[in-house]
mmCIF file of C-alpha atoms in Angstrom:
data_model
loop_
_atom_site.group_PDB
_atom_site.id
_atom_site.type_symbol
_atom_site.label_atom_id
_atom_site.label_comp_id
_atom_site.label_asym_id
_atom_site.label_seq_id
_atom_site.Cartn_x
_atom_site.Cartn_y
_atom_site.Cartn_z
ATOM 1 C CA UNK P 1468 -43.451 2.067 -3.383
ATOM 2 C CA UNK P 1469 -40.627 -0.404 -4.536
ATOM 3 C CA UNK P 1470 -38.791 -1.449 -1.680
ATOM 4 C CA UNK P 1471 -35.173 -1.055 -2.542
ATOM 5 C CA UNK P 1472 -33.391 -0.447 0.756
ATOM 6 C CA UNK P 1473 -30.384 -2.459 1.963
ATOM 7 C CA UNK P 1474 -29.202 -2.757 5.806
ATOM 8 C CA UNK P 1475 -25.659 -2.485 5.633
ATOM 9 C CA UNK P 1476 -23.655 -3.600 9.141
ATOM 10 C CA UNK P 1477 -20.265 -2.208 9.817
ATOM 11 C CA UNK P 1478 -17.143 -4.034 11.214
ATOM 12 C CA UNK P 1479 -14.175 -3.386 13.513
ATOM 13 C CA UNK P 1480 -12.797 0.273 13.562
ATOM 14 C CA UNK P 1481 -17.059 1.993 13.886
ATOM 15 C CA UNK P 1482 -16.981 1.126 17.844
ATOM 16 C CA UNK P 1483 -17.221 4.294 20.119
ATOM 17 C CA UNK P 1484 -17.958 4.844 23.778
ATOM 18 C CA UNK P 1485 -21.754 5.518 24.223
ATOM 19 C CA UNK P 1486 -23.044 3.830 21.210
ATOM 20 C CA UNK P 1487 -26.418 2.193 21.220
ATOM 21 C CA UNK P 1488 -27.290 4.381 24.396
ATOM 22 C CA UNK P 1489 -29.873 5.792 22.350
ATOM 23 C CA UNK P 1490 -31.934 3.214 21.673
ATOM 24 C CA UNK P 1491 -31.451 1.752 25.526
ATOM 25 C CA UNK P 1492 -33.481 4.686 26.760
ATOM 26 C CA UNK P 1493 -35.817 4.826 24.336
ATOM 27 C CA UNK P 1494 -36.277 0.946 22.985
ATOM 28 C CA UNK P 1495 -37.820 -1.609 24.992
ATOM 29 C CA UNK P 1496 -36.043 -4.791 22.794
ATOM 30 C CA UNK P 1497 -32.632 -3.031 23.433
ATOM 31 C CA UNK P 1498 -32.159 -4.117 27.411
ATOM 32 C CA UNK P 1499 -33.663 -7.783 26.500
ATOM 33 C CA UNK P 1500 -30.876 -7.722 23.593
ATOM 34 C CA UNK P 1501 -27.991 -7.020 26.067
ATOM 35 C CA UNK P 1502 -29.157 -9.490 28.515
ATOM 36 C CA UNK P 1503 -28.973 -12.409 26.393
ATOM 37 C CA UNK P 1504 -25.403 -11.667 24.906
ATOM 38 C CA UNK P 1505 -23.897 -11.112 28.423
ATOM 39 C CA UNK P 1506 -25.826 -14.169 29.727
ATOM 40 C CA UNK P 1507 -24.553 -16.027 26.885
ATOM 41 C CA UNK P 1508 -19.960 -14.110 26.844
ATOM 42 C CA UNK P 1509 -19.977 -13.394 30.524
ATOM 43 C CA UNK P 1510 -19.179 -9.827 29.658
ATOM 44 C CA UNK P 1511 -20.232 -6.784 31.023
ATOM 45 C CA UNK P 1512 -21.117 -5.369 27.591
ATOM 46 C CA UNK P 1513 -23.343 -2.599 28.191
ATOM 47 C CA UNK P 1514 -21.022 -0.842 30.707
ATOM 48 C CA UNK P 1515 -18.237 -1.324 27.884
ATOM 49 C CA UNK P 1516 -20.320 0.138 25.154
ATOM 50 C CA UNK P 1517 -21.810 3.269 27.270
ATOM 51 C CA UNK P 1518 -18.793 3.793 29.646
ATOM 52 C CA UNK P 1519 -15.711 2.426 28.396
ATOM 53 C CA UNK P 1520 -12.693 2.279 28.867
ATOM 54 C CA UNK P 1521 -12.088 2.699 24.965
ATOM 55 C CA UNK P 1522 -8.990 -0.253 26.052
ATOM 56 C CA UNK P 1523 -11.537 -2.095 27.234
ATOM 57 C CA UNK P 1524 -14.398 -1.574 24.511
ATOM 58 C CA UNK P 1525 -11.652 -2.276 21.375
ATOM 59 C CA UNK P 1526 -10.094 -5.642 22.682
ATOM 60 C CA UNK P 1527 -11.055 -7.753 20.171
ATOM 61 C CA UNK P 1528 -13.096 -10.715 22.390
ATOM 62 C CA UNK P 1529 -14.887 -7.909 23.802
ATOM 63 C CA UNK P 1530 -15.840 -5.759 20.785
ATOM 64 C CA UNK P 1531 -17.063 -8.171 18.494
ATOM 65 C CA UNK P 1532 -20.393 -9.225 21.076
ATOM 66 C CA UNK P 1533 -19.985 -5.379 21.919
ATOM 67 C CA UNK P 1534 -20.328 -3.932 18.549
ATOM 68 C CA UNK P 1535 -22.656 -7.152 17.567
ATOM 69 C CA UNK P 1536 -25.309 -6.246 19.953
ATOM 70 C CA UNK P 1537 -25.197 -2.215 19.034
ATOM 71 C CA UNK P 1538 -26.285 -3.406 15.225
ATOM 72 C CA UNK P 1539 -28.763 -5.433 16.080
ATOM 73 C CA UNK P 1540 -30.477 -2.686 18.889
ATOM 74 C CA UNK P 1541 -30.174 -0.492 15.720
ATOM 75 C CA UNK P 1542 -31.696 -3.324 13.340
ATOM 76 C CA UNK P 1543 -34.760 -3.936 15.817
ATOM 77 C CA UNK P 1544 -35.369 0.244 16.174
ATOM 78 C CA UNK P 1545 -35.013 0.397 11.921
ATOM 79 C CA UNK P 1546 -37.624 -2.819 11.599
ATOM 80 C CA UNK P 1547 -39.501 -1.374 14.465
ATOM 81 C CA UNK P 1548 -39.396 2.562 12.364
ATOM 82 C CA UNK P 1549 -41.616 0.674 9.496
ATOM 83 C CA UNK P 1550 -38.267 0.069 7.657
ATOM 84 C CA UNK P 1551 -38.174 -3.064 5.650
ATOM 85 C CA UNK P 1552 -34.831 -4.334 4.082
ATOM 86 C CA UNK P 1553 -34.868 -5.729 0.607
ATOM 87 C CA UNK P 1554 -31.064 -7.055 1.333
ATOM 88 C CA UNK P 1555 -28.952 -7.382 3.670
ATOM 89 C CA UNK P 1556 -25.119 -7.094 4.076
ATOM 90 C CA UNK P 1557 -22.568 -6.474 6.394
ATOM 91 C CA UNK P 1558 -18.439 -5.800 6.411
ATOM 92 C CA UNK P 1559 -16.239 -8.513 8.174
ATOM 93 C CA UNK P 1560 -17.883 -9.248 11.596
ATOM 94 C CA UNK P 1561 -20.405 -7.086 10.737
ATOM 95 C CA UNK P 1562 -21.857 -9.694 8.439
ATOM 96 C CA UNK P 1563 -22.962 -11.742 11.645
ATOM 97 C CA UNK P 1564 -25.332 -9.304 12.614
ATOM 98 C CA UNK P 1565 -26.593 -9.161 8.716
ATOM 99 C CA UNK P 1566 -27.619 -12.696 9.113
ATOM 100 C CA UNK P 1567 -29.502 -12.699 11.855
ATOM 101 C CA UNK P 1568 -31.457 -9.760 10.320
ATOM 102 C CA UNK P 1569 -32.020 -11.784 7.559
ATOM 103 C CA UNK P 1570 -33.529 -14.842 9.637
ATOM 104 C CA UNK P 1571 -30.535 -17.215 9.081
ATOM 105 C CA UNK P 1572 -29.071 -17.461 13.002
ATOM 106 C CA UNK P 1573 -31.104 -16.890 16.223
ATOM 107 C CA UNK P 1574 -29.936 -13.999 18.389
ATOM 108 C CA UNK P 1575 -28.725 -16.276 20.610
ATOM 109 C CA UNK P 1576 -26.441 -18.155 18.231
ATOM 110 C CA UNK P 1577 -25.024 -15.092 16.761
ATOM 111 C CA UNK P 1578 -23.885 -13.687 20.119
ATOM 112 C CA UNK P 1579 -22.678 -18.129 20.716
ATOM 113 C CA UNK P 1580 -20.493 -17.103 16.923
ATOM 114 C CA UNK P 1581 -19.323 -13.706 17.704
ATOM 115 C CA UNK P 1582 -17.953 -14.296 20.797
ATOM 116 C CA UNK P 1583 -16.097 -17.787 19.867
ATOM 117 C CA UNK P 1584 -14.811 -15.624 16.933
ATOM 118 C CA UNK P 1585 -13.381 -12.990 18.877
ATOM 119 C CA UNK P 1586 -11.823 -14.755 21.097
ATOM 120 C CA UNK P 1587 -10.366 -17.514 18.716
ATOM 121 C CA UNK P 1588 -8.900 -14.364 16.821
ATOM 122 C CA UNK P 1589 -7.126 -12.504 20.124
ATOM 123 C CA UNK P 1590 -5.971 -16.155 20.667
ATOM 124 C CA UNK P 1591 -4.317 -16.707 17.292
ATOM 125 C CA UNK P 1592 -3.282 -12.956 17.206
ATOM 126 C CA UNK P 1593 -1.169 -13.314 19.880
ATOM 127 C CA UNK P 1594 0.320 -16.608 18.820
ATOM 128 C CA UNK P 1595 0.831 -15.800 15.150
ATOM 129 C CA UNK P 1596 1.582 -11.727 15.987
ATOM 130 C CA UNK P 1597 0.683 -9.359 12.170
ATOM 131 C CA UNK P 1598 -0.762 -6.045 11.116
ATOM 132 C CA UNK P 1599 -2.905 -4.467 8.758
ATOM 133 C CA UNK P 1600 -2.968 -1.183 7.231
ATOM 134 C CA UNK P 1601 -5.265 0.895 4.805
ATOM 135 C CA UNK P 1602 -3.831 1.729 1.768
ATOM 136 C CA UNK P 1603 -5.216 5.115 0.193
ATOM 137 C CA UNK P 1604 -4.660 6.454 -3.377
ATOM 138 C CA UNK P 1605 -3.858 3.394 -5.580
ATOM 139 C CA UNK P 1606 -5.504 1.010 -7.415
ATOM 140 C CA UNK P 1607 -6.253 -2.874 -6.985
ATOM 141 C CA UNK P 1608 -3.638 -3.374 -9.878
ATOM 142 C CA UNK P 1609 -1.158 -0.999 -8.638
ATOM 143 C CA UNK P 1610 -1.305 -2.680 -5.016
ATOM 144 C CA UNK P 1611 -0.955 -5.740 -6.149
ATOM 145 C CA UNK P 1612 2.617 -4.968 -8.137
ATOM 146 C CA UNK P 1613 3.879 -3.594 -4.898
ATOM 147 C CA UNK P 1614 2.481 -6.767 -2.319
ATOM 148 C CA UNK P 1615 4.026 -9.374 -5.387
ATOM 149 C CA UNK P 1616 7.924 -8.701 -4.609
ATOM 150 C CA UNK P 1617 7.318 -8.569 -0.702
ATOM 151 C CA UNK P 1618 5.077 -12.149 -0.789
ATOM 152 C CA UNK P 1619 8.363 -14.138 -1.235
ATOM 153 C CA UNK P 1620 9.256 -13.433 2.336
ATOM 154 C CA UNK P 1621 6.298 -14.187 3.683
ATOM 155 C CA UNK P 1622 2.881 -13.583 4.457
ATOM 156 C CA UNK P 1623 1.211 -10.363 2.896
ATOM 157 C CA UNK P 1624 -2.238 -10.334 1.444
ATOM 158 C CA UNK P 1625 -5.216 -7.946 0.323
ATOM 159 C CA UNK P 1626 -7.736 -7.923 3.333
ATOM 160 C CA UNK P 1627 -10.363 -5.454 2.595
ATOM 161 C CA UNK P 1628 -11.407 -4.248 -1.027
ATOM 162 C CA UNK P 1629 -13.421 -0.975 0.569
ATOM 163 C CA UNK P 1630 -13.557 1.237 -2.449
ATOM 164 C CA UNK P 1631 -11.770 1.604 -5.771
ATOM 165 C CA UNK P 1632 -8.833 3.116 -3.866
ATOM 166 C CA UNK P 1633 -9.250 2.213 -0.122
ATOM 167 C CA UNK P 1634 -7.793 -1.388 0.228
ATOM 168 C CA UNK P 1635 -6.561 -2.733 3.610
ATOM 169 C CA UNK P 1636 -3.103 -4.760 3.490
ATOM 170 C CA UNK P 1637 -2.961 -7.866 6.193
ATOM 171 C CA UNK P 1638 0.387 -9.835 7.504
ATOM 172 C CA UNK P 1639 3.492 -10.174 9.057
ATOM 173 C CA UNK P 1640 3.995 -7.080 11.027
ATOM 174 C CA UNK P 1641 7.446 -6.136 8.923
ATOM 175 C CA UNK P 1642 5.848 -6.254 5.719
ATOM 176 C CA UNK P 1643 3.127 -4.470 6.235
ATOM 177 C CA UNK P 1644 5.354 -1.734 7.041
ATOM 178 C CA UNK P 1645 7.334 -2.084 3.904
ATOM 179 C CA UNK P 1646 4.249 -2.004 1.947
ATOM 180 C CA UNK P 1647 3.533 1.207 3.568
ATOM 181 C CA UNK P 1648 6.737 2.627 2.610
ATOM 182 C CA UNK P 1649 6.677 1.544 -0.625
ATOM 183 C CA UNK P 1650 3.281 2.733 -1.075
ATOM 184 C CA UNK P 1651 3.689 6.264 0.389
ATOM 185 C CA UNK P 1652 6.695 6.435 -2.335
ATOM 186 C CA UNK P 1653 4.004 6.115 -4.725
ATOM 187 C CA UNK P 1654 2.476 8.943 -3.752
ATOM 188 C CA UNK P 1655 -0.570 7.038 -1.615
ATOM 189 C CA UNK P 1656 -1.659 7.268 2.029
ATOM 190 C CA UNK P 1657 -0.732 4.038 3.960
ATOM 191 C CA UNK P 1658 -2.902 3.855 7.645
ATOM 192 C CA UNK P 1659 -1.615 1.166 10.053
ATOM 193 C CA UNK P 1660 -4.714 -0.158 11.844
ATOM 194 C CA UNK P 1661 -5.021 -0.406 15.360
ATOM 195 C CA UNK P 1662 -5.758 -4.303 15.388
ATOM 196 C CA UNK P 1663 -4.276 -7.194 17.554
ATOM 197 C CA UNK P 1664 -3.466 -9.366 14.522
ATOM 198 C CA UNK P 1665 -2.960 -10.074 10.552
ATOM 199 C CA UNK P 1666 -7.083 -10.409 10.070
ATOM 200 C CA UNK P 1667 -8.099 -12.053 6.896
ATOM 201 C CA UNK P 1668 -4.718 -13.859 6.416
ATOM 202 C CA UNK P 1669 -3.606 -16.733 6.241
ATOM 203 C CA UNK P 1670 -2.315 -16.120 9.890
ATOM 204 C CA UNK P 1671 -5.611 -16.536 11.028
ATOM 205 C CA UNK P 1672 -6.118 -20.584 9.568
ATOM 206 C CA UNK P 1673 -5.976 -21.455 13.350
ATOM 207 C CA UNK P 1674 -8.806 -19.469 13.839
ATOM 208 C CA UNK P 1675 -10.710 -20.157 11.043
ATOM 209 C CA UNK P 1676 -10.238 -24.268 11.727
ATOM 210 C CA UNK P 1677 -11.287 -24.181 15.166
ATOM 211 C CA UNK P 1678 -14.207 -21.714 14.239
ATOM 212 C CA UNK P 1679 -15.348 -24.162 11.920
ATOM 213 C CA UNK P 1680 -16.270 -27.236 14.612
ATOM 214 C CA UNK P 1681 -18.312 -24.515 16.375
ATOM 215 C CA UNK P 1682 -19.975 -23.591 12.931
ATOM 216 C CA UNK P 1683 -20.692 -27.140 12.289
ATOM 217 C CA UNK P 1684 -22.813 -27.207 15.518
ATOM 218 C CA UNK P 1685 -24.816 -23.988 14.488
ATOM 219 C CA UNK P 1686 -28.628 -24.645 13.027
ATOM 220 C CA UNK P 1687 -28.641 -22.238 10.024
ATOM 221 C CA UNK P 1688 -32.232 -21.381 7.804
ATOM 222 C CA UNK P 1689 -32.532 -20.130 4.456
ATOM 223 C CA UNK P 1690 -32.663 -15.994 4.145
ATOM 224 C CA UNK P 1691 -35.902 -14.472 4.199
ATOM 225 C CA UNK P 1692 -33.880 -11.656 2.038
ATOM 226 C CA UNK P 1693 -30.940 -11.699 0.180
ATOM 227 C CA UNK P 1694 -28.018 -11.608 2.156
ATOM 228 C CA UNK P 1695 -24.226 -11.096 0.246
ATOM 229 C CA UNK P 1696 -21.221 -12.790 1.384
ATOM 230 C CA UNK P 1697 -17.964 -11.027 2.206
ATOM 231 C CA UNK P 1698 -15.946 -13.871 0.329
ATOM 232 C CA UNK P 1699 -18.315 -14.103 -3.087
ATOM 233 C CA UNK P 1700 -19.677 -10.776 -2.927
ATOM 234 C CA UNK P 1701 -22.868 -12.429 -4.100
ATOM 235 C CA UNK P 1702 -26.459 -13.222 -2.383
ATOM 236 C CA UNK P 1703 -26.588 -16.594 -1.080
ATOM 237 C CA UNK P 1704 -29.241 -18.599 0.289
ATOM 238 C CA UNK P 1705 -27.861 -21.906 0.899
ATOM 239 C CA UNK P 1706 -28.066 -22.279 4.466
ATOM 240 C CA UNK P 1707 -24.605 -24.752 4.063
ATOM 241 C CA UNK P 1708 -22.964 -22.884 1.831
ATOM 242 C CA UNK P 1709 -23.382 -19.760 3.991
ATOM 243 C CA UNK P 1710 -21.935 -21.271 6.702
ATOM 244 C CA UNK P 1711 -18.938 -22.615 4.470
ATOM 245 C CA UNK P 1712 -18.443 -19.317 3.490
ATOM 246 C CA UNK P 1713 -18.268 -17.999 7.269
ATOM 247 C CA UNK P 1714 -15.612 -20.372 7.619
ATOM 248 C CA UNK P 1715 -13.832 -19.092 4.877
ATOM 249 C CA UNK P 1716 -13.916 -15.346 5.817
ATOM 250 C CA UNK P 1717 -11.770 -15.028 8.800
ATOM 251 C CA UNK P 1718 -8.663 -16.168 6.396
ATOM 252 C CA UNK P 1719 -10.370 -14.205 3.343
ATOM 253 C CA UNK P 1720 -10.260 -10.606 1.372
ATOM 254 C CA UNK P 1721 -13.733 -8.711 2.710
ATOM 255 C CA UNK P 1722 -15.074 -8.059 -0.814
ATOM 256 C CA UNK P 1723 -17.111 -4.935 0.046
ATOM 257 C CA UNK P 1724 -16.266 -3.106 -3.209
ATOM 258 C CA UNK P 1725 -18.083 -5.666 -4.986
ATOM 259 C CA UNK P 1726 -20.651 -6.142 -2.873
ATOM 260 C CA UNK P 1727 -21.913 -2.469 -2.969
ATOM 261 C CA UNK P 1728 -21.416 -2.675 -6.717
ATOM 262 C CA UNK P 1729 -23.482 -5.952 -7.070
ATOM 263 C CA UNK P 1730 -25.903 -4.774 -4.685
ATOM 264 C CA UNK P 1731 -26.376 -1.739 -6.927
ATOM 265 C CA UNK P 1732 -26.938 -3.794 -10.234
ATOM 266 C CA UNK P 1733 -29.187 -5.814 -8.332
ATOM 267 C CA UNK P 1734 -31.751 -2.844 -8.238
ATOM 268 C CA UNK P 1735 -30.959 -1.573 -4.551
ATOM 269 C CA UNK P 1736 -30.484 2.281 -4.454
ATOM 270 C CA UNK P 1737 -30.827 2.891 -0.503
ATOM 271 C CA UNK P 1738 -28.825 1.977 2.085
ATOM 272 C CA UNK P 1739 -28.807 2.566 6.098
ATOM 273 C CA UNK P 1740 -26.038 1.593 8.080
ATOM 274 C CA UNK P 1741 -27.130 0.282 11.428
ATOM 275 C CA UNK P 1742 -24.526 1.164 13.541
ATOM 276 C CA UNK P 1743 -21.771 4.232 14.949
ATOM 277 C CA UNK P 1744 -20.211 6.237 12.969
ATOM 278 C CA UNK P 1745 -20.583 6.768 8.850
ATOM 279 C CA UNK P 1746 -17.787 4.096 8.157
ATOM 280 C CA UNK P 1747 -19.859 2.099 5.688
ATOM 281 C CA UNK P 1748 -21.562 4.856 4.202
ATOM 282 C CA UNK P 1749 -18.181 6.829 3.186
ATOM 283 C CA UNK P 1750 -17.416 3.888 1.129
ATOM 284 C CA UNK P 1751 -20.482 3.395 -0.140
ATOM 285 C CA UNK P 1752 -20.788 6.818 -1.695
ATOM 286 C CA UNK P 1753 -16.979 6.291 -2.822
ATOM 287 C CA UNK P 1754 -17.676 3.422 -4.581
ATOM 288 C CA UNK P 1755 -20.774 4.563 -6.875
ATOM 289 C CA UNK P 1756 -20.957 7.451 -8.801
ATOM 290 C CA UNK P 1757 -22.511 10.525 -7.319
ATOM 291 C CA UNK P 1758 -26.283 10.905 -7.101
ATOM 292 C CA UNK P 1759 -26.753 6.553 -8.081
ATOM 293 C CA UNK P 1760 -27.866 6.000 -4.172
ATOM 294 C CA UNK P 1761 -28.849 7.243 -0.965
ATOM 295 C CA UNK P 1762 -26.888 6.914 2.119
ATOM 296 C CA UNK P 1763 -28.608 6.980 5.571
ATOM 297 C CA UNK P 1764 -27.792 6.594 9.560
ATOM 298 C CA UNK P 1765 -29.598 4.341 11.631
ATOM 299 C CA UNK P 1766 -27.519 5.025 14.936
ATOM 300 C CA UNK P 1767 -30.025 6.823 16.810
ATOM 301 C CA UNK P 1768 -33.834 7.675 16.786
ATOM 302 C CA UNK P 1769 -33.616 10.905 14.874
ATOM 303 C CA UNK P 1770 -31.651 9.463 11.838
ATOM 304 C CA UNK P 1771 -34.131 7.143 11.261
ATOM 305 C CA UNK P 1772 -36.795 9.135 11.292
ATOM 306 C CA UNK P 1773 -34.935 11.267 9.010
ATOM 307 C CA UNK P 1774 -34.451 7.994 6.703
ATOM 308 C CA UNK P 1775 -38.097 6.968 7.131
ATOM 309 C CA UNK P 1776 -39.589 10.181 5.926
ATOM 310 C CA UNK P 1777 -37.056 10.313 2.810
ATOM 311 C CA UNK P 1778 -37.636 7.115 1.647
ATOM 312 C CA UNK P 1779 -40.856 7.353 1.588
ATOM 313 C CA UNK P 1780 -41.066 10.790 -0.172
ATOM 314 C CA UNK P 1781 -38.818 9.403 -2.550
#
């Protein structure tokens, strides 16, 4: 049986109260995996994911390690399952734990990165204060003539390229909201995200500059598996260049569009997302054409023996 599976690692906006309790009653790795992340942040990050308060849980230094350690319980139980990837990828923070599944950073330096990451990005947030919103209904093209006029007073930017008509606008707060305007007069759907700042902006350089000293003292290896970046939407495997790229991505458009796409060319045709909720897996179905791939959930013990047994009938 060709192996053709990709794990696929959501971002911000999957988080829910009681994820990854699953797997902590019925995975032995899962308590070890919690231990080390809230030895290395300090944070009480089980009680956030299981209990809450949903504040709590979505405050941006405390999700990312949160949502972080979720994917990689759910990584260990798909591995664990007899489920081998053939690539890996994951959607804004979520491509932290897609390294680590991949073999480039040790568990303990991805929960070191996530947590310096969230925390540089609350920090910059509240200096340098934007929004972002998901635009619904209109093209790359047709986005793009509405964010040109509104760029010569200041920041506004593509963030996220989900699907060929999901596309998440980042910025100043004020012209976010008159790209939504503008776009809802064009007949499209404009969602303002509940974020604490203008992610993948240019707002974010702060961020991304002091991010990069603590990259710099990061040990990174070569994949074991192909591994696509958010900002090339290609497989790397330049341990360097990966972390260049990292760098890059706080500040830069989350090419997931192109990434699925690629990943489909490339011979993949089944994908789990290893985390809550069926965020990834929407777009994934949105963004090939009907029947190409198979979508599965790997956020609890029953969808993955569900995915186990179809795979291998298939």
């Amino acid at each position: 049986m060709k192996n053709n599976l990709a794990f696929v690692f959501p971002g911000q906006g999957s988080q829910c109260i009681g994820m990854g309790k699953a797997f902590l009653e019925t995975l032995p790795d899962a308590a070890h995996v919690f231990s080390v992340a809230e030895k290395l942040t300090g944070l009480p990050l089980k009680k956030l994911c299981i209990e809450g308060p949903m504040e709590e849980l979505t405050r941006v230094e405390n999700l990312q390690p949160c949502l972080t350690a979720v994917e990689i319980i759910c990584c260990m139980a798909a591995k664990n399952s007899g489920l081998k990837a053939a690539a890996t990828a994951g959607h804004s923070l979520g491509e932290y734990p897609a390294l680590w599944a991949a073999g480039v950073i040790s568990l303990e330096d991805t929960f070191k990165l996530v947590h310096a990451r969230g925390r540089l990005m609350k920090e910059v947030g509240d200096k340098n204060p934007g929004a972002m919103a998901a635009v619904i209904g209109l093209s790359r093209k047709e986005l793009e003539e509405l964010i040109t006029p509104l760029t010569k007073k200041g920041i506004l930017v593509l963030a996220n390229h989900n699907s060929p008509e999901q596309i998440v606008v980042t910025g100043e707060t004020d012209l976010v909201g008159d790209l939504c305007k503008e776009a809802k007069a064009e007949g499209a759907r404009a969602i303002p995200l509940k974020v604490s700042g203008a992610y993948h902006s240019p707002l974010m350089g702060e961020a991304s500059r002091r991010f990069s000293e603590i990259l710099d003292k990061v040990y990174f290896c070569e994949p074991k598996i192909p591994t696509y970046s958010n900002v090339t939407a290609r497989p790397e495997s330049d341990p360097e260049k990966i972390k260049d790229l990292l760098k890059k991505q706080i500040c830069s458009p989350v090419r997931w569009y192109e990434i699925v796409i690629n990943m489909d060319r490339d011979g993949i045709s089944n994908f789990i997302e290893l985390g809550p909720k069926k965020v990834l897996g929407n777009l994934i179905r949105k963004c090939l054409s009907e029947g190409s791939a198979s979508v599965f959930q790997g956020d609890d013990p029953e969808n993955l023996k569900a995915c186990l047994r179809e795979i291998k009938s298939g």
